[in-house]
PDB file of C-alpha atoms in Angstrom:
ATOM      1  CA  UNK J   1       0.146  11.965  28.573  1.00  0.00           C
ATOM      2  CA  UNK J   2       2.724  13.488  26.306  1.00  0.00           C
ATOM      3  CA  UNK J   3       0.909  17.326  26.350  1.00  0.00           C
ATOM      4  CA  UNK J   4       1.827  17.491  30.006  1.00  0.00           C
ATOM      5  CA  UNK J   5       5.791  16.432  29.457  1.00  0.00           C
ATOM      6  CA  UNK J   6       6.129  18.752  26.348  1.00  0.00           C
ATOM      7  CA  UNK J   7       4.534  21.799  26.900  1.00  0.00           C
ATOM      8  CA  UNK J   8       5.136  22.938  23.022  1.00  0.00           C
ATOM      9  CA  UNK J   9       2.136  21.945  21.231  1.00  0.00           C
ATOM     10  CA  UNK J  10       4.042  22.181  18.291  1.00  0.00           C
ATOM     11  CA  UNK J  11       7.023  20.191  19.295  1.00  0.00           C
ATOM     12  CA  UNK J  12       4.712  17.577  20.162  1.00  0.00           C
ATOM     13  CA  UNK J  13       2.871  17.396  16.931  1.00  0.00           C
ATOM     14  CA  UNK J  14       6.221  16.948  15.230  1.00  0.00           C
ATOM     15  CA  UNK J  15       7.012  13.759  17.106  1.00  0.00           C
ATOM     16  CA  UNK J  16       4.115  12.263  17.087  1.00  0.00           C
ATOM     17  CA  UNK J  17       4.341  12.579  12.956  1.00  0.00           C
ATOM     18  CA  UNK J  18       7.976  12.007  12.665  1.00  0.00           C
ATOM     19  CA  UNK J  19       8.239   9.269  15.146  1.00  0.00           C
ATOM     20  CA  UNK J  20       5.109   7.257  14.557  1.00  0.00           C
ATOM     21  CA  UNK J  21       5.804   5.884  11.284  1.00  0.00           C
ATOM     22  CA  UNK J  22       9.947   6.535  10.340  1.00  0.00           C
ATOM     23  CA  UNK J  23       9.070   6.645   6.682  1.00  0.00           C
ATOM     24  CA  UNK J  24       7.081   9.750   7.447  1.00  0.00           C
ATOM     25  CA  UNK J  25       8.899  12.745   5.469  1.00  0.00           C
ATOM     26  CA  UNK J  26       7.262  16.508   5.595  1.00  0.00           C
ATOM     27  CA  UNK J  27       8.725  19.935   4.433  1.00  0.00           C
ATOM     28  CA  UNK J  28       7.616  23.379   5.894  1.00  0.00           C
ATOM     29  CA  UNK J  29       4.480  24.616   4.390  1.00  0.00           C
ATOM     30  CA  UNK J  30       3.343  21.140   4.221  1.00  0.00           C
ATOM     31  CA  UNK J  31       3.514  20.921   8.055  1.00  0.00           C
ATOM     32  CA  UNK J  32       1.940  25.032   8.295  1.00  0.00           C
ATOM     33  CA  UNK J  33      -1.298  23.562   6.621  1.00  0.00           C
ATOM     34  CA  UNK J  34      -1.487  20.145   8.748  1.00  0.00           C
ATOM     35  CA  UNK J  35      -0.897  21.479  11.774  1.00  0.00           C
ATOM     36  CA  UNK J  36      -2.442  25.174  11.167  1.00  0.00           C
ATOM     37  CA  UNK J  37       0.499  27.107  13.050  1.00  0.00           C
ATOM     38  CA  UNK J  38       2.673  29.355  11.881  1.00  0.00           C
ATOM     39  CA  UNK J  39       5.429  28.824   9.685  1.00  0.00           C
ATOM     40  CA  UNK J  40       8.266  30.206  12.056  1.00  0.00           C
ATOM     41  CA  UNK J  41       6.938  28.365  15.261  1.00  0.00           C
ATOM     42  CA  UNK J  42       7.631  25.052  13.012  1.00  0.00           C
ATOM     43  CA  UNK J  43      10.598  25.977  11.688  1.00  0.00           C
ATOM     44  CA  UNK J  44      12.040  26.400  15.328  1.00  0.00           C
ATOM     45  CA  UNK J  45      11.372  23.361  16.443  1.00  0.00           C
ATOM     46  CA  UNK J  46      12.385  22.108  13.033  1.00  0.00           C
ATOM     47  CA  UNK J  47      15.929  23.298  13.482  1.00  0.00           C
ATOM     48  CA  UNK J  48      16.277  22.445  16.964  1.00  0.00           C
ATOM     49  CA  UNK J  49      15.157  18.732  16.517  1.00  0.00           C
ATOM     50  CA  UNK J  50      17.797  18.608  13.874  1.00  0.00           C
ATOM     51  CA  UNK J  51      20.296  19.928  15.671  1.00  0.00           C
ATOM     52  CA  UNK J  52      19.810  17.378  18.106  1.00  0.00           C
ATOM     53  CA  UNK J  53      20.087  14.881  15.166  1.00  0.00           C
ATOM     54  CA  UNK J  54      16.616  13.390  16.329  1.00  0.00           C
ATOM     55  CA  UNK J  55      15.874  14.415  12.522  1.00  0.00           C
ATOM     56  CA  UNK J  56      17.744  14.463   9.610  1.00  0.00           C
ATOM     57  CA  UNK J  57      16.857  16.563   6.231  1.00  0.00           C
ATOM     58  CA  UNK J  58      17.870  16.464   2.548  1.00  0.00           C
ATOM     59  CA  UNK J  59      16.926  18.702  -0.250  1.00  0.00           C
ATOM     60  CA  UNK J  60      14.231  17.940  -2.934  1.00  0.00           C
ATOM     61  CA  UNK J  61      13.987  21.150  -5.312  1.00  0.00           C
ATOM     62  CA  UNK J  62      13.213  24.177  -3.391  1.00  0.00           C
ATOM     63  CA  UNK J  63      11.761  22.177  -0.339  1.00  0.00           C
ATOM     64  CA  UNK J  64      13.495  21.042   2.194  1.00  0.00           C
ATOM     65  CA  UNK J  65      12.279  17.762   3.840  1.00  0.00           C
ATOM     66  CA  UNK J  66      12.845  16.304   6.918  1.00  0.00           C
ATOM     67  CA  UNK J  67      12.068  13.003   8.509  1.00  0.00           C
ATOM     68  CA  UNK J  68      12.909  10.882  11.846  1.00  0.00           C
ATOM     69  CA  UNK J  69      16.631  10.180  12.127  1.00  0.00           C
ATOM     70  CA  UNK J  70      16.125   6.171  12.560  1.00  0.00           C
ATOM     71  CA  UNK J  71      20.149   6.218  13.394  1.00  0.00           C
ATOM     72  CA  UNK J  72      19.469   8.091  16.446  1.00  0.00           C
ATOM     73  CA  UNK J  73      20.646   6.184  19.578  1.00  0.00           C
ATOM     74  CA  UNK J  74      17.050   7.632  21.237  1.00  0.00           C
ATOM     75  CA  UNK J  75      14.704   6.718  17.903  1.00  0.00           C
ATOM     76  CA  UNK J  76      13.292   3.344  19.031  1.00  0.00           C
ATOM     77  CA  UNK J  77      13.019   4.716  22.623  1.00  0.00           C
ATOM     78  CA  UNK J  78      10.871   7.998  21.396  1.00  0.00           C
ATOM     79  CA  UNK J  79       9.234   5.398  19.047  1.00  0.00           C
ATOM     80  CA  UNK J  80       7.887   3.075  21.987  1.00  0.00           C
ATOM     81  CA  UNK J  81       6.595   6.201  23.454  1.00  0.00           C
ATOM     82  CA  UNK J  82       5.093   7.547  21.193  1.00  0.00           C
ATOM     83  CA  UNK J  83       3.103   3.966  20.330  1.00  0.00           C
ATOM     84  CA  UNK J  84       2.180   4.196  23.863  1.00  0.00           C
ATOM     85  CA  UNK J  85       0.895   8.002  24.056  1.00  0.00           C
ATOM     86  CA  UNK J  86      -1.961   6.930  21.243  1.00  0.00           C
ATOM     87  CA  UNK J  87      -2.323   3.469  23.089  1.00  0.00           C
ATOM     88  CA  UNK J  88      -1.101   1.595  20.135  1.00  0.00           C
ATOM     89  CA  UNK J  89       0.833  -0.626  22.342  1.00  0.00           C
ATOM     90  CA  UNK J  90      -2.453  -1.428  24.025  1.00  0.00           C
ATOM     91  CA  UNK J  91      -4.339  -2.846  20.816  1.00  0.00           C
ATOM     92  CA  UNK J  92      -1.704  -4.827  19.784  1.00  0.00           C
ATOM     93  CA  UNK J  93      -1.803  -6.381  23.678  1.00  0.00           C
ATOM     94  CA  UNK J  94      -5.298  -7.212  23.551  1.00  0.00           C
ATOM     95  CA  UNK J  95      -5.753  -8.026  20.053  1.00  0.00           C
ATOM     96  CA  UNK J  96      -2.663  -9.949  18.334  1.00  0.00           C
ATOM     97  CA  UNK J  97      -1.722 -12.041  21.487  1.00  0.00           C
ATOM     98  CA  UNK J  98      -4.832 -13.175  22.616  1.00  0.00           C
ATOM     99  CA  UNK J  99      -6.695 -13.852  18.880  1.00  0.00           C
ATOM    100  CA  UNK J 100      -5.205 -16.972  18.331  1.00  0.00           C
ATOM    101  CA  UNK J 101      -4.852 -16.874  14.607  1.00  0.00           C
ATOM    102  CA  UNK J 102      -3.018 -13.660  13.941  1.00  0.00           C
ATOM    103  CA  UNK J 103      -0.102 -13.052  11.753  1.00  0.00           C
ATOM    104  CA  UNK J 104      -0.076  -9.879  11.333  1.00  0.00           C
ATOM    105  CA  UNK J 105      -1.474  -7.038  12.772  1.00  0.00           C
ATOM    106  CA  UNK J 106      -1.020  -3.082  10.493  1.00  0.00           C
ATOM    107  CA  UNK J 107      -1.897   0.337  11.190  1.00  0.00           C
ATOM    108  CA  UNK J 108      -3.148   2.452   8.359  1.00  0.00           C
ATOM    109  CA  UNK J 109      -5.320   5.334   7.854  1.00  0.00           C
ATOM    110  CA  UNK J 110      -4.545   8.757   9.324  1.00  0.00           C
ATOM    111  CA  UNK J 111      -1.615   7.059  12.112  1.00  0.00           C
ATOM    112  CA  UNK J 112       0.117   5.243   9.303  1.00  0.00           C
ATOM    113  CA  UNK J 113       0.965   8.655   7.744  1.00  0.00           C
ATOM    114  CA  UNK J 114       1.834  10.322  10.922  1.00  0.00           C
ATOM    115  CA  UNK J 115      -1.608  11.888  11.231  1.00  0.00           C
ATOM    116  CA  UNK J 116      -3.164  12.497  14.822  1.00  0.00           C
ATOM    117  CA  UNK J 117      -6.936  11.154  14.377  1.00  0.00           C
ATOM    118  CA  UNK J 118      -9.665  10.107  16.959  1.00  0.00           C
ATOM    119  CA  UNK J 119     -10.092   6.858  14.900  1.00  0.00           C
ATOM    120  CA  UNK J 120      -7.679   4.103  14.315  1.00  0.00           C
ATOM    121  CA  UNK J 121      -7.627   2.334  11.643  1.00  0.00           C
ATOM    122  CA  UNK J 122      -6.069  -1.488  11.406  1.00  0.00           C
ATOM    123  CA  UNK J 123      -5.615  -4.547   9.386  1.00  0.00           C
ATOM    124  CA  UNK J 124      -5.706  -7.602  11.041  1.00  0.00           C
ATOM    125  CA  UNK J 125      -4.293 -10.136   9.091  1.00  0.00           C
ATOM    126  CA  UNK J 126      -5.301 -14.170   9.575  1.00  0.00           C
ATOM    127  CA  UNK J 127      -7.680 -16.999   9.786  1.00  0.00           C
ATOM    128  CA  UNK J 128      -9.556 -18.700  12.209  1.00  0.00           C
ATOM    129  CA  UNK J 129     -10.144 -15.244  13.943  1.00  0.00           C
ATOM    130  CA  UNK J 130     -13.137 -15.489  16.974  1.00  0.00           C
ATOM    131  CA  UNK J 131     -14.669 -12.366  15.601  1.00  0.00           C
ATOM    132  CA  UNK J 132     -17.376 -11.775  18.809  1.00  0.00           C
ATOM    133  CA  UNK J 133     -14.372 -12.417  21.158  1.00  0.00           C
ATOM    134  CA  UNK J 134     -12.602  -9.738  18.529  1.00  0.00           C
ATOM    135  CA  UNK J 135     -15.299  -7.251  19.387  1.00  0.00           C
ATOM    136  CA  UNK J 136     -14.844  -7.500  23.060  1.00  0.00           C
ATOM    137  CA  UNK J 137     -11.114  -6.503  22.533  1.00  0.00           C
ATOM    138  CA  UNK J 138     -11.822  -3.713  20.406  1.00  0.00           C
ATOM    139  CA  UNK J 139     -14.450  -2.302  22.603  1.00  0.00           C
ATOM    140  CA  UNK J 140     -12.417  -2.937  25.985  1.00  0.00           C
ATOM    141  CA  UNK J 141      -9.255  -1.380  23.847  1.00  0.00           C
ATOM    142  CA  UNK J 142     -11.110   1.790  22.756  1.00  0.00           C
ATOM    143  CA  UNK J 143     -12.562   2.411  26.306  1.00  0.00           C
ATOM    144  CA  UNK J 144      -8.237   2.493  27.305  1.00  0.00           C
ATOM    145  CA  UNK J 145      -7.438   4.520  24.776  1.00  0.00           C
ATOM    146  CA  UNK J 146     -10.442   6.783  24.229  1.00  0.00           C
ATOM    147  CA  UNK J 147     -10.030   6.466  20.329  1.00  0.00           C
ATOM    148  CA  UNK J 148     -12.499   4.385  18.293  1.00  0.00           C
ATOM    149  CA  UNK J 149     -10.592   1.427  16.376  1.00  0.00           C
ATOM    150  CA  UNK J 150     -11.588   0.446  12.524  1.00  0.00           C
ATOM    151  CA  UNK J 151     -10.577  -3.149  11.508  1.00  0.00           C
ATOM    152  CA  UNK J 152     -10.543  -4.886   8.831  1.00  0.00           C
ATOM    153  CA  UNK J 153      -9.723  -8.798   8.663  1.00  0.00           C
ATOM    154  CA  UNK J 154      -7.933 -10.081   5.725  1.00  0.00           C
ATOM    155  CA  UNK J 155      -6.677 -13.962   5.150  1.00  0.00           C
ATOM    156  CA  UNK J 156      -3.345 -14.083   3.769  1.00  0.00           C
ATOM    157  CA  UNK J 157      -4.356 -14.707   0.369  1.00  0.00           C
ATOM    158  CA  UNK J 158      -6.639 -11.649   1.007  1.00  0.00           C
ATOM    159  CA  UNK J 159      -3.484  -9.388   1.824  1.00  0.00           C
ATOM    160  CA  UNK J 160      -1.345 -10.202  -1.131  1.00  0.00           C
ATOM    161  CA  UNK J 161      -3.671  -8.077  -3.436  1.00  0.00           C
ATOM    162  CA  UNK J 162      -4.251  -5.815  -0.656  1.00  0.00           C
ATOM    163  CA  UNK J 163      -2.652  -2.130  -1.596  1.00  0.00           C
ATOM    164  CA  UNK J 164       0.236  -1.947   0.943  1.00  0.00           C
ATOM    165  CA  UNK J 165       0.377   1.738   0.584  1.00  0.00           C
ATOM    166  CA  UNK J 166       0.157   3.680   4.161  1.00  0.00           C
ATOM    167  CA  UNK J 167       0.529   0.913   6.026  1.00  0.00           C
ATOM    168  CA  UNK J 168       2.827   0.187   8.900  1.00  0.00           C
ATOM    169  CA  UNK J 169       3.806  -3.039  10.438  1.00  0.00           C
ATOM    170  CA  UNK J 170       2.890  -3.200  14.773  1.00  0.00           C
ATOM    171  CA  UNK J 171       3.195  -6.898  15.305  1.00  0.00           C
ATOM    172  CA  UNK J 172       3.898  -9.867  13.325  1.00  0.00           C
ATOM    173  CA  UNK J 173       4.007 -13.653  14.477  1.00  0.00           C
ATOM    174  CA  UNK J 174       7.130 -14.948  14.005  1.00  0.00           C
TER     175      UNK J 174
END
């Protein structure tokens, strides 16, 4: 959806990392190796999305790191859209609000760290979950979004030891 709006491949790949998960932070030749493109192609589109203040940067050392500027009047906006190109917006649709049980529902893996992957990965956290009726959401879900879906259901109790590392929050019952 987004690859026909944005015709720089490499623009794109920095929003989807950037504005994915806003505690996503990346410097130059860590961004050359993930994304396999030249070092001058990111740094354009580096500089220009800072301009624009969509990112912001500070020094650490000799690197210079960047990450989404969550101040921006257009972050949540590019944030929705981006949870909509990889169809997160989708799973959390057919999963959280129709589950019953659900408190929680996380992204981790690959996504969680900004990382384009053909799997996603999630934590479903609950009790009381209909796990057959759970398949049949996942299934219908990864037939929308053309991505395969790992899950993993945890009781509350469960997610307290859980390492909380790469994880980010997509719905929570309040």
């Amino acid at each position: 959806m987004l690859d026909t709006l944005i015709s720089s491949q490499t623009r794109l790949k920095l929003l989807l990392k950037f504005f994915l998960n806003s505690s996503t932070s990346s410097y130059l030749r860590d961004l050359e190796s993930e994304f396999g493109e030249s070092t001058n192609a990111i740094r354009l589109e580096l500089n220009r999305f800072e301009q624009a203040g969509l990112l912001s940067s500070a020094s650490m050392g000799n690197k210079k790191m960047f990450s989404a500027n969550i101040q921006h009047p257009l972050f949540s906006d590019i944030h929705n859209i981006v949870l909509k190109h990889y169809g997160l917006d989708t799973i959390v649709e057919e999963i959280a609000h129709k589950l019953g049980g659900v408190l929680k529902v996380l992204l981790g893996g690959s996504f969680a760290r900004g990382i384009n992957s053909t799997v996603i990965d999630l934590l479903i956290i609950g009790s009381d979950i209909d796990k057959n009726y759970l398949l049949q959401l996942i299934e219908k879900a990864e037939s929308m979004i053309r991505r395969k879906i790992r899950y993993i259901i945890l009781s509350p109790s469960e997610f307290q030891s859980y390492p909380q590392t790469d994880t980010l929050l997509l719905w929570e019952n309040n």
